[in-house]
Amino acid sequence: MISLSKDFDLLTLTATELQGFLERKEITSELLVDLCLSQIQKHNREGMMLNAIIATVPKDQALEAARKLDEERAQKGPRGPMHGIPIIVKDTLCSPTLGVDTTCGSFALKGAKAKKNAAVLDALLRAGMIILAKTNLSEFGGMKQALMTGGWSAVGGQTQSPYVRGGVQPNCTFLGHSTPAGSSAGSAAGVAAGFAPVSIGTESDGSLVQPATRASLYGMKATLHTLDTFGIQPISPEFDSAGGMAKTVEDLAKTMDLLQEGKDYTSHLTSFFKGLRLGFVDPELWKAADFVVEPNKDFDVQNLAAMNAAISKIRDAGARVVQPVKLVTLEETMEEGGEDIDELMDHDFKVSLKEYLSNFENPSNVYGLEDLIDYNKEHADLELPPEHPNQDVLIGALNSNMTDQQCKERLAITRHRATSAIKKSLAENEIDVILGPADSRIASVAAAAGFPVATVPLGLADFNGRAFGMLLISPENTEAKMFEVMSAWEATLGLGNHLQCS
């Protein structure tokens, strides 16, 4: 009989620490899975009522997978550093072998059966990870309704942040201070609440890093086209990627190593700033628009003070710091023949969604965008409730009049303007990474360029407890450098998961 120590707390324990417990035989993966599933049962629909999980893998199946991995560990040793570790994944990853639906938050896919797992899911399973649950999200990755509250879906309801006192407020903006942000809201809230030590989210434009920020986690969206996105609900192949969320940089690095096969980001966790070259944008120029995050002067003062304090510590720790640095705005990427990335995504979504849905056998006969729109109209009581009554983004994507050639040309201009301007700023300032407020559109600029983007925690708002942080952007395939910065951030500033509820 295993007796757990008093310091065994799912809210704070990391995947690396849990691996230590497993190696010392102080716990089994089977017991760990049982504890995590109990935490989900305690706080998903009850307790904190987070609505972070849409569906859990059948308990018997999850426990059996854990038992087999325990036996394998005893007989052969672990497959790697994530062997026997639980994980939760966004409910856009096809998962037929798990015995749970993949709904993308929509009743239109409830009961639909995918024919093949998402490639990312299989990579996790090969590494010996135990997938516990599918997480809630902004329905169809936010592609249903303009300004839809972050983390809401018809199937999952409204995801709540475990940090925010009082939950999502009725008068908030769609990514307002009380929201968990989106679209990968459940993946973030679930890790913060101890449902699993790490999670997988996806992102086209901010959908991973912003929820990770709101959960005081470290998160990263990988460089475009550097991981296999088969079986992940798409928006556009020219913007879609995936990544991990974790309480520590080490856990995030180990997760990203699995997603981007052949990488070894853990070897870049240097934990010091000396020799690193960083630029910070002017935070006054990179605030969220009022319709995105409602203004709060007290929060702005606290956020700015926390940024300045962090910059001072980073400079004292030996980094080269340049502030402010120029970062191209999203509006500037649209000039001289460029295009709003939302319009480019709308054009691609119709074809991309049809390809994705072809991997399903669906009793609702929803196999394309027009089918989905019709389904929502016919089931308005489920899909178009009073608080989210329309599907204007879906309709706009269906009616996009941009031709394939126009999209290709405008994307090329937009991407060139974004990549060249970012690299020019890095070169002129002799820096490697640019940082700025996480609520800003820095993630959108990264999306326009196809560059990786990551988030680091900075603090908790005095007025409602929401977590806030900063985003990092750097050129394609420079995730290793980002991990150097993130590990130094964690070691120097000591910031991360603060949750104390149980």
Short mmCIF file of C-alpha atoms in Angstrom, two decimals, residues 8-502:
data_model
loop_
_atom_site.label_atom_id
_atom_site.label_comp_id
_atom_site.label_asym_id
_atom_site.label_seq_id
_atom_site.Cartn_x
_atom_site.Cartn_y
_atom_site.Cartn_z
CA PHE A 8 1.99 15.47 -2.66
CA ASP A 9 -0.21 18.18 -4.16
CA LEU A 10 -1.53 17.91 -7.72
CA LEU A 11 -1.94 21.68 -7.86
CA THR A 12 1.80 22.26 -7.64
CA LEU A 13 3.53 19.02 -8.62
CA THR A 14 5.18 19.05 -12.03
CA ALA A 15 5.61 16.23 -14.53
CA THR A 16 9.31 16.11 -13.66
CA GLU A 17 8.57 15.82 -9.95
CA LEU A 18 5.94 13.16 -10.59
CA GLN A 19 8.45 11.21 -12.65
CA GLY A 20 10.70 11.27 -9.60
CA PHE A 21 7.92 9.81 -7.46
CA LEU A 22 7.43 7.07 -10.08
CA GLU A 23 11.12 6.27 -10.30
CA ARG A 24 11.41 6.02 -6.52
CA LYS A 25 8.31 3.78 -6.47
CA GLU A 26 6.54 6.22 -4.17
CA ILE A 27 3.55 6.17 -6.51
CA THR A 28 2.36 4.22 -9.55
CA SER A 29 0.97 5.65 -12.75
CA GLU A 30 -2.24 3.78 -11.97
CA LEU A 31 -2.65 5.61 -8.66
CA LEU A 32 -1.63 8.90 -10.27
CA VAL A 33 -4.30 8.53 -12.95
CA ASP A 34 -6.89 7.76 -10.29
CA LEU A 35 -5.91 10.87 -8.34
CA CYS A 36 -6.05 13.10 -11.42
CA LEU A 37 -9.45 11.75 -12.46
CA SER A 38 -10.68 12.38 -8.91
CA GLN A 39 -9.43 15.97 -9.13
CA ILE A 40 -11.33 16.41 -12.39
CA GLN A 41 -14.49 14.99 -10.85
CA LYS A 42 -14.05 17.24 -7.83
CA HIS A 43 -13.60 20.53 -9.67
CA ASN A 44 -14.78 20.31 -13.28
CA ARG A 45 -18.57 20.38 -12.88
CA GLU A 46 -18.54 20.71 -9.10
CA GLY A 47 -16.23 22.50 -6.63
CA MET A 48 -14.55 25.28 -8.59
CA MET A 49 -16.91 24.43 -11.51
CA LEU A 50 -14.25 25.12 -14.13
CA ASN A 51 -15.90 23.41 -17.13
CA ALA A 52 -12.35 22.80 -18.36
CA ILE A 53 -13.02 19.22 -19.45
CA ILE A 54 -15.55 18.17 -22.09
CA ALA A 55 -15.02 14.42 -21.67
CA THR A 56 -12.77 12.07 -19.74
CA VAL A 57 -11.40 8.84 -21.14
CA PRO A 58 -13.34 5.89 -19.66
CA LYS A 59 -11.81 5.31 -16.24
CA ASP A 60 -11.24 1.59 -16.75
CA GLN A 61 -9.42 2.29 -20.01
CA ALA A 62 -7.20 4.97 -18.49
CA LEU A 63 -6.34 2.81 -15.49
CA GLU A 64 -5.56 -0.16 -17.72
CA ALA A 65 -3.21 1.97 -19.84
CA ALA A 66 -1.51 3.13 -16.63
CA ARG A 67 -1.15 -0.44 -15.33
CA LYS A 68 0.50 -1.55 -18.55
CA LEU A 69 2.95 1.33 -18.38
CA ASP A 70 3.72 0.50 -14.76
CA GLU A 71 4.47 -3.09 -15.79
CA GLU A 72 6.62 -1.91 -18.69
CA ARG A 73 8.57 0.37 -16.37
CA ALA A 74 9.21 -2.52 -13.98
CA GLN A 75 10.31 -4.89 -16.74
CA LYS A 76 12.14 -2.63 -19.20
CA GLY A 77 12.46 0.79 -17.62
CA PRO A 78 10.74 3.99 -18.79
CA ARG A 79 10.46 4.92 -22.47
CA GLY A 80 11.54 8.45 -21.65
CA PRO A 81 11.00 11.35 -19.27
CA MET A 82 7.23 11.48 -19.80
CA HIS A 83 6.58 7.75 -19.34
CA GLY A 84 3.49 7.19 -17.21
CA ILE A 85 2.66 10.91 -16.92
CA PRO A 86 -0.97 12.03 -17.40
CA ILE A 87 -1.86 14.71 -19.93
CA ILE A 88 -5.02 16.43 -21.15
CA VAL A 89 -5.53 17.52 -24.77
CA LYS A 90 -7.75 20.00 -26.56
CA ASP A 91 -10.98 18.56 -27.94
CA THR A 92 -9.92 19.29 -31.50
CA LEU A 93 -7.50 16.34 -31.63
CA CYS A 94 -9.07 13.24 -33.19
CA SER A 95 -9.02 10.45 -30.63
CA PRO A 96 -10.87 7.27 -31.75
CA THR A 97 -8.59 4.95 -29.76
CA LEU A 98 -9.42 6.76 -26.52
CA GLY A 99 -13.12 5.96 -26.53
CA VAL A 100 -14.20 9.61 -26.46
CA ASP A 101 -15.70 11.87 -29.11
CA THR A 102 -13.90 14.76 -30.74
CA THR A 103 -16.51 17.52 -30.75
CA CYS A 104 -14.59 20.80 -31.23
CA GLY A 105 -17.18 21.99 -28.71
CA SER A 106 -20.09 21.47 -31.13
CA PHE A 107 -23.12 19.22 -30.85
CA ALA A 108 -22.77 18.75 -34.61
CA LEU A 109 -19.86 16.38 -33.89
CA LYS A 110 -21.33 14.76 -30.79
CA GLY A 111 -21.42 11.05 -31.54
CA ALA A 112 -19.22 11.39 -34.62
CA LYS A 113 -16.37 8.91 -34.80
CA ALA A 114 -12.99 9.88 -36.18
CA LYS A 115 -11.30 7.18 -38.26
CA LYS A 116 -7.73 7.90 -37.15
CA ASN A 117 -5.96 9.55 -34.24
CA ALA A 118 -4.35 12.94 -34.56
CA ALA A 119 -0.62 12.56 -35.23
CA VAL A 120 0.20 14.55 -32.10
CA LEU A 121 -1.95 12.21 -30.01
CA ASP A 122 -0.06 9.18 -31.31
CA ALA A 123 3.27 10.87 -30.53
CA LEU A 124 2.20 11.32 -26.91
CA LEU A 125 1.07 7.70 -26.65
CA ARG A 126 4.34 6.45 -28.16
CA ALA A 127 6.20 8.35 -25.46
CA GLY A 128 4.22 6.53 -22.78
CA MET A 129 1.97 9.39 -21.77
CA ILE A 130 -1.54 8.70 -20.48
CA ILE A 131 -4.23 10.85 -22.03
CA LEU A 132 -6.92 11.49 -19.44
CA ALA A 133 -9.37 13.88 -21.03
CA LYS A 134 -10.41 16.20 -23.86
CA THR A 135 -10.50 19.87 -22.89
CA ASN A 136 -13.06 22.60 -23.46
CA LEU A 137 -12.41 25.43 -25.90
CA SER A 138 -13.85 28.33 -27.81
CA GLU A 139 -16.11 26.39 -30.17
CA PHE A 140 -14.33 25.47 -33.40
CA GLY A 141 -11.32 27.44 -32.22
CA GLY A 142 -13.29 30.69 -32.12
CA MET A 143 -14.41 30.35 -35.73
CA LYS A 144 -18.12 30.28 -34.97
CA GLN A 145 -19.05 33.75 -33.78
CA ALA A 146 -17.21 37.06 -33.74
CA LEU A 147 -16.33 38.25 -30.23
CA MET A 148 -17.49 34.96 -28.67
CA THR A 149 -16.42 34.76 -25.04
CA GLY A 150 -13.09 32.97 -24.78
CA GLY A 151 -13.47 29.37 -23.65
CA TRP A 152 -17.19 28.96 -24.43
CA SER A 153 -18.59 26.08 -26.43
CA ALA A 154 -22.08 24.68 -26.79
CA VAL A 155 -20.99 21.25 -25.57
CA GLY A 156 -18.66 22.32 -22.77
CA GLY A 157 -20.24 25.55 -21.61
CA GLN A 158 -18.12 28.42 -20.30
CA THR A 159 -14.62 27.51 -19.16
CA GLN A 160 -13.70 29.35 -15.98
CA SER A 161 -10.28 30.41 -14.77
CA PRO A 162 -9.33 28.89 -11.42
CA TYR A 163 -7.64 32.20 -10.62
CA VAL A 164 -10.43 34.69 -11.26
CA ARG A 165 -12.56 35.58 -8.28
CA GLY A 166 -16.23 35.49 -9.20
CA GLY A 167 -15.80 33.82 -12.59
CA VAL A 168 -16.61 35.25 -16.01
CA GLN A 169 -18.58 38.46 -15.61
CA PRO A 170 -21.73 39.00 -17.69
CA ASN A 171 -20.58 42.38 -19.01
CA CYS A 172 -17.02 41.36 -19.93
CA THR A 173 -15.50 41.69 -23.37
CA PHE A 174 -14.73 38.51 -25.30
CA LEU A 175 -11.19 38.21 -23.90
CA GLY A 176 -11.91 40.34 -20.87
CA HIS A 177 -10.13 40.25 -17.54
CA SER A 178 -12.54 37.70 -16.05
CA THR A 179 -12.33 35.25 -18.96
CA PRO A 180 -9.83 32.40 -19.34
CA ALA A 181 -9.12 33.68 -22.89
CA GLY A 182 -9.29 31.24 -25.78
CA SER A 183 -9.47 29.15 -27.65
CA SER A 184 -7.43 26.52 -25.73
CA ALA A 185 -9.00 27.60 -22.46
CA GLY A 186 -9.65 24.18 -20.93
CA SER A 187 -6.11 22.98 -21.59
CA ALA A 188 -4.81 25.91 -19.55
CA ALA A 189 -7.36 25.93 -16.74
CA GLY A 190 -7.04 22.16 -16.34
CA VAL A 191 -3.30 22.25 -15.74
CA ALA A 192 -3.62 25.15 -13.30
CA ALA A 193 -6.26 23.20 -11.36
CA GLY A 194 -4.20 20.01 -11.10
CA PHE A 195 -6.18 17.92 -13.57
CA ALA A 196 -2.88 16.96 -15.24
CA PRO A 197 0.63 18.41 -15.03
CA VAL A 198 0.82 19.27 -18.74
CA SER A 199 -1.56 19.78 -21.65
CA ILE A 200 -1.76 20.26 -25.39
CA GLY A 201 -3.34 23.28 -27.02
CA THR A 202 -3.52 24.50 -30.59
CA GLU A 203 -3.14 27.94 -32.07
CA SER A 204 -3.66 29.87 -35.23
CA ASP A 205 -3.63 33.30 -33.62
CA GLY A 206 -3.16 33.51 -29.84
CA SER A 207 -5.30 30.48 -29.03
CA LEU A 208 -2.64 28.75 -26.92
CA VAL A 209 -0.44 31.44 -25.43
CA GLN A 210 -3.21 33.72 -24.23
CA PRO A 211 -5.06 31.03 -22.20
CA ALA A 212 -1.70 29.82 -20.87
CA THR A 213 -0.98 33.35 -19.69
CA ARG A 214 -4.36 33.57 -17.94
CA ALA A 215 -3.50 30.35 -16.07
CA SER A 216 -0.01 31.50 -14.99
CA LEU A 217 1.60 28.80 -17.12
CA TYR A 218 4.50 28.55 -19.52
CA GLY A 219 3.26 27.84 -23.04
CA MET A 220 4.56 27.70 -26.59
CA LYS A 221 3.19 27.55 -30.12
CA ALA A 222 5.67 25.84 -32.42
CA THR A 223 7.05 27.31 -35.63
CA LEU A 224 4.62 26.82 -38.50
CA HIS A 225 4.96 23.46 -40.32
CA THR A 226 7.37 21.94 -37.77
CA LEU A 227 4.95 19.40 -36.35
CA ASP A 228 2.35 17.11 -37.88
CA THR A 229 -1.11 18.71 -37.62
CA PHE A 230 -3.03 15.77 -39.11
CA GLY A 231 -6.21 15.13 -37.16
CA ILE A 232 -6.29 18.55 -35.49
CA GLN A 233 -9.29 20.73 -36.31
CA PRO A 234 -7.83 23.30 -38.67
CA ILE A 235 -8.49 26.91 -39.47
CA SER A 236 -5.76 27.44 -42.05
CA PRO A 237 -2.64 25.38 -42.82
CA GLU A 238 -0.76 28.66 -43.16
CA PHE A 239 -1.41 29.64 -39.54
CA ASP A 240 -2.19 26.45 -37.59
CA SER A 241 0.23 24.86 -35.16
CA ALA A 242 0.16 23.24 -31.74
CA GLY A 243 2.14 23.28 -28.54
CA GLY A 244 2.22 22.59 -24.84
CA MET A 245 1.33 24.23 -21.54
CA ALA A 246 3.01 23.47 -18.24
CA LYS A 247 3.73 24.83 -14.77
CA THR A 248 7.48 24.83 -15.42
CA VAL A 249 9.77 25.45 -18.35
CA GLU A 250 11.34 22.01 -17.98
CA ASP A 251 7.96 20.29 -18.33
CA LEU A 252 7.14 22.44 -21.34
CA ALA A 253 10.47 21.60 -22.98
CA LYS A 254 9.89 17.87 -22.50
CA THR A 255 6.41 18.19 -24.00
CA MET A 256 7.65 20.16 -27.00
CA ASP A 257 10.40 17.58 -27.55
CA LEU A 258 7.63 15.04 -28.17
CA LEU A 259 5.63 17.27 -30.51
CA GLN A 260 8.60 18.35 -32.62
CA GLU A 261 10.35 15.03 -33.05
CA GLY A 262 14.12 15.17 -33.02
CA LYS A 263 14.35 18.25 -30.82
CA ASP A 264 16.12 18.40 -27.47
CA TYR A 265 14.94 21.59 -25.86
CA THR A 266 15.78 20.36 -22.36
CA SER A 267 19.47 20.83 -23.18
CA HIS A 268 18.82 24.57 -23.61
CA LEU A 269 17.50 25.19 -20.10
CA THR A 270 20.51 27.24 -19.04
CA SER A 271 18.65 29.16 -16.30
CA PHE A 272 20.72 32.34 -16.53
CA PHE A 273 20.39 35.63 -18.39
CA LYS A 274 24.05 36.47 -18.83
CA GLY A 275 24.79 36.67 -22.54
CA LEU A 276 21.14 36.72 -23.65
CA ARG A 277 20.00 39.62 -25.81
CA LEU A 278 16.43 40.80 -25.30
CA GLY A 279 14.25 43.60 -26.59
CA PHE A 280 11.05 44.88 -25.02
CA VAL A 281 8.33 46.76 -26.87
CA ASP A 282 6.78 49.94 -25.51
CA PRO A 283 3.85 48.53 -23.50
CA GLU A 284 1.86 51.72 -24.05
CA LEU A 285 1.84 50.95 -27.78
CA TRP A 286 0.94 47.29 -27.26
CA LYS A 287 -2.19 47.39 -25.16
CA ALA A 288 -5.23 45.29 -25.98
CA ALA A 289 -8.02 47.15 -27.73
CA ASP A 290 -10.89 48.14 -25.45
CA PHE A 291 -13.33 45.83 -27.26
CA VAL A 292 -10.97 42.89 -26.65
CA VAL A 293 -10.08 43.47 -22.99
CA GLU A 294 -12.11 46.05 -21.10
CA PRO A 295 -9.96 48.91 -19.74
CA ASN A 296 -8.90 48.83 -16.11
CA LYS A 297 -6.51 51.58 -15.03
CA ASP A 298 -5.49 49.91 -11.79
CA PHE A 299 -4.55 46.75 -13.68
CA ASP A 300 -2.60 48.76 -16.25
CA VAL A 301 -0.56 50.38 -13.48
CA GLN A 302 0.13 47.01 -11.82
CA ASN A 303 1.00 45.32 -15.11
CA LEU A 304 3.42 48.09 -16.12
CA ALA A 305 5.10 48.06 -12.70
CA ALA A 306 5.54 44.29 -12.87
CA MET A 307 7.04 44.53 -16.37
CA ASN A 308 9.46 47.26 -15.34
CA ALA A 309 10.51 45.31 -12.23
CA ALA A 310 11.13 42.21 -14.33
CA ILE A 311 13.17 44.16 -16.88
CA SER A 312 15.29 45.66 -14.10
CA LYS A 313 16.03 42.21 -12.64
CA ILE A 314 16.83 40.82 -16.08
CA ARG A 315 19.26 43.64 -16.77
CA ASP A 316 20.88 43.17 -13.37
CA ALA A 317 21.23 39.46 -14.13
CA GLY A 318 23.51 40.22 -17.07
CA ALA A 319 21.26 40.25 -20.13
CA ARG A 320 21.61 42.79 -22.90
CA VAL A 321 18.29 44.67 -22.73
CA VAL A 322 17.02 47.13 -25.34
CA GLN A 323 13.85 49.08 -24.65
CA PRO A 324 11.79 50.10 -26.44
CA VAL A 325 12.23 48.17 -29.67
CA LYS A 326 10.10 48.51 -32.75
CA LEU A 327 7.88 45.54 -33.57
CA VAL A 328 5.87 45.58 -36.77
CA THR A 329 2.14 45.91 -36.11
CA LEU A 330 -0.50 43.71 -37.65
CA GLU A 331 -1.85 46.74 -39.51
CA GLU A 332 1.56 47.34 -41.09
CA THR A 333 1.66 43.77 -42.40
CA MET A 334 -1.53 44.50 -44.36
CA GLU A 335 -0.04 47.42 -46.29
CA GLU A 336 1.14 47.38 -49.92
CA GLY A 337 -1.04 44.46 -50.95
CA GLY A 338 -1.03 42.53 -47.68
CA GLU A 339 -4.20 41.26 -46.03
CA ASP A 340 -5.84 40.96 -42.64
CA ILE A 341 -4.89 37.49 -41.40
CA ASP A 342 -8.50 36.94 -40.32
CA GLU A 343 -9.59 37.29 -43.94
CA LEU A 344 -6.90 34.83 -45.04
CA MET A 345 -8.05 32.35 -42.43
CA ASP A 346 -11.68 32.74 -43.47
CA HIS A 347 -10.72 31.85 -47.04
CA ASP A 348 -8.86 28.69 -46.01
CA PHE A 349 -11.33 27.50 -43.38
CA LYS A 350 -13.98 26.22 -45.79
CA VAL A 351 -11.63 23.77 -47.53
CA SER A 352 -9.62 22.91 -44.41
CA LEU A 353 -12.69 22.03 -42.36
CA LYS A 354 -14.06 19.79 -45.11
CA GLU A 355 -10.79 17.86 -45.21
CA TYR A 356 -10.82 17.48 -41.43
CA LEU A 357 -14.43 16.29 -41.29
CA SER A 358 -13.71 13.67 -43.94
CA ASN A 359 -11.88 11.78 -41.15
CA PHE A 360 -15.22 11.25 -39.36
CA GLU A 361 -18.25 9.03 -39.61
CA ASN A 362 -20.96 11.41 -38.46
CA PRO A 363 -24.60 10.47 -37.79
CA SER A 364 -25.48 14.17 -38.07
CA ASN A 365 -24.14 14.19 -41.66
CA VAL A 366 -22.05 17.30 -41.03
CA TYR A 367 -19.16 17.08 -43.47
CA GLY A 368 -18.58 20.70 -44.45
CA LEU A 369 -19.12 24.32 -43.54
CA GLU A 370 -22.56 24.59 -45.11
CA ASP A 371 -23.69 21.41 -43.29
CA LEU A 372 -22.44 22.87 -40.02
CA ILE A 373 -24.28 26.16 -40.50
CA ASP A 374 -27.51 24.31 -41.34
CA TYR A 375 -27.10 22.03 -38.32
CA ASN A 376 -26.71 25.03 -36.03
CA LYS A 377 -29.86 26.64 -37.43
CA GLU A 378 -31.84 23.42 -36.99
CA HIS A 379 -30.54 22.96 -33.44
CA ALA A 380 -30.54 26.58 -32.35
CA ASP A 381 -31.67 25.64 -28.86
CA LEU A 382 -28.32 23.86 -28.38
CA GLU A 383 -25.97 25.76 -30.65
CA LEU A 384 -27.27 29.33 -30.69
CA PRO A 385 -28.32 30.15 -27.11
CA PRO A 386 -29.20 33.74 -26.09
CA GLU A 387 -25.69 34.47 -24.81
CA HIS A 388 -24.09 33.32 -28.10
CA PRO A 389 -26.87 33.65 -30.67
CA ASN A 390 -25.14 33.78 -34.02
CA GLN A 391 -22.59 32.11 -36.28
CA ASP A 392 -21.41 35.09 -38.29
CA VAL A 393 -17.80 33.88 -38.58
CA LEU A 394 -18.92 30.55 -40.08
CA ILE A 395 -21.21 32.35 -42.51
CA GLY A 396 -18.49 34.83 -43.42
CA ALA A 397 -16.05 32.02 -44.14
CA LEU A 398 -18.65 30.27 -46.31
CA ASN A 399 -19.23 33.47 -48.28
CA SER A 400 -15.58 34.50 -48.61
CA ASN A 401 -15.12 35.80 -52.16
CA MET A 402 -11.33 35.80 -52.13
CA THR A 403 -9.91 33.56 -54.84
CA ASP A 404 -7.19 31.00 -54.16
CA GLN A 405 -4.75 33.06 -56.21
CA GLN A 406 -5.60 36.26 -54.36
CA CYS A 407 -5.16 34.47 -51.04
CA LYS A 408 -1.79 33.07 -52.10
CA GLU A 409 -0.52 36.45 -53.28
CA ARG A 410 -1.79 38.41 -50.28
CA LEU A 411 -0.46 35.83 -47.85
CA ALA A 412 2.98 36.00 -49.46
CA ILE A 413 3.05 39.79 -49.09
CA THR A 414 1.74 39.74 -45.53
CA ARG A 415 4.20 37.05 -44.47
CA HIS A 416 7.15 38.80 -46.11
CA ARG A 417 6.28 42.12 -44.50
CA ALA A 418 6.00 40.45 -41.10
CA THR A 419 9.12 38.27 -41.26
CA SER A 420 11.39 40.91 -42.80
CA ALA A 421 10.32 43.62 -40.35
CA ILE A 422 10.80 41.39 -37.30
CA LYS A 423 14.20 40.18 -38.44
CA LYS A 424 15.24 43.75 -39.25
CA SER A 425 14.32 44.89 -35.75
CA LEU A 426 16.27 42.00 -34.21
CA ALA A 427 19.34 42.74 -36.32
CA GLU A 428 19.32 46.52 -35.83
CA ASN A 429 18.98 46.16 -32.07
CA GLU A 430 21.37 43.19 -31.82
CA ILE A 431 18.83 41.09 -29.95
CA ASP A 432 17.47 37.55 -30.30
CA VAL A 433 13.99 37.73 -28.78
CA ILE A 434 11.31 40.43 -28.44
CA LEU A 435 8.96 40.51 -25.46
CA GLY A 436 5.75 42.40 -24.77
CA PRO A 437 2.40 42.32 -22.94
CA ALA A 438 0.53 39.05 -23.33
CA ASP A 439 -2.86 40.71 -23.84
CA SER A 440 -1.54 42.49 -26.93
CA ARG A 441 -1.59 41.31 -30.54
CA ILE A 442 2.01 40.10 -30.51
CA ALA A 443 0.69 36.56 -31.04
CA SER A 444 -1.10 37.83 -34.16
CA VAL A 445 2.15 39.25 -35.50
CA ALA A 446 3.81 35.89 -34.87
CA ALA A 447 0.94 34.23 -36.75
CA ALA A 448 1.39 36.57 -39.70
CA ALA A 449 5.09 35.65 -39.82
CA GLY A 450 4.68 31.92 -39.09
CA PHE A 451 7.08 32.37 -36.16
CA PRO A 452 6.95 30.62 -32.78
CA VAL A 453 5.45 32.47 -29.85
CA ALA A 454 5.67 31.68 -26.16
CA THR A 455 4.41 33.02 -22.87
CA VAL A 456 5.89 33.50 -19.40
CA PRO A 457 4.00 34.42 -16.20
CA LEU A 458 4.36 37.82 -14.57
CA GLY A 459 1.82 38.09 -11.77
CA LEU A 460 -1.76 38.08 -10.52
CA ALA A 461 -4.07 41.07 -10.76
CA ASP A 462 -4.94 42.64 -7.43
CA PHE A 463 -8.50 43.48 -8.49
CA ASN A 464 -9.75 40.00 -9.45
CA GLY A 465 -6.89 37.50 -9.28
CA ARG A 466 -6.42 36.99 -13.02
CA ALA A 467 -2.97 35.90 -14.10
CA PHE A 468 -0.98 38.02 -16.55
CA GLY A 469 2.31 37.63 -18.32
CA MET A 470 4.47 38.44 -21.33
CA LEU A 471 4.84 36.98 -24.81
CA LEU A 472 8.10 36.13 -26.58
CA ILE A 473 8.52 36.22 -30.34
CA SER A 474 11.57 35.23 -32.40
CA PRO A 475 12.24 33.88 -35.91
CA GLU A 476 11.34 30.48 -37.27
CA ASN A 477 13.05 27.48 -35.65
CA THR A 478 14.45 29.48 -32.74
CA GLU A 479 12.47 27.73 -30.02
CA ALA A 480 15.75 26.65 -28.40
CA LYS A 481 16.72 30.28 -27.84
CA MET A 482 13.25 30.97 -26.45
CA PHE A 483 13.74 28.14 -23.96
CA GLU A 484 17.01 29.71 -22.83
CA VAL A 485 15.13 32.94 -22.11
CA MET A 486 12.20 31.17 -20.47
CA SER A 487 14.41 29.07 -18.20
CA ALA A 488 16.32 32.18 -17.15
CA TRP A 489 13.02 33.98 -16.54
CA GLU A 490 11.81 31.16 -14.29
CA ALA A 491 15.09 30.86 -12.39
CA THR A 492 15.60 34.60 -11.91
CA LEU A 493 12.06 35.82 -11.30
CA GLY A 494 10.61 32.74 -9.61
CA LEU A 495 7.25 33.13 -11.29
CA GLY A 496 4.79 30.38 -12.11
CA ASN A 497 1.77 28.52 -10.83
CA HIS A 498 0.42 30.28 -7.74
CA LEU A 499 -2.85 28.45 -7.20
CA GLN A 500 -3.57 27.53 -3.58
CA CYS A 501 -7.15 26.23 -3.78
CA SER A 502 -7.79 22.50 -3.34
#
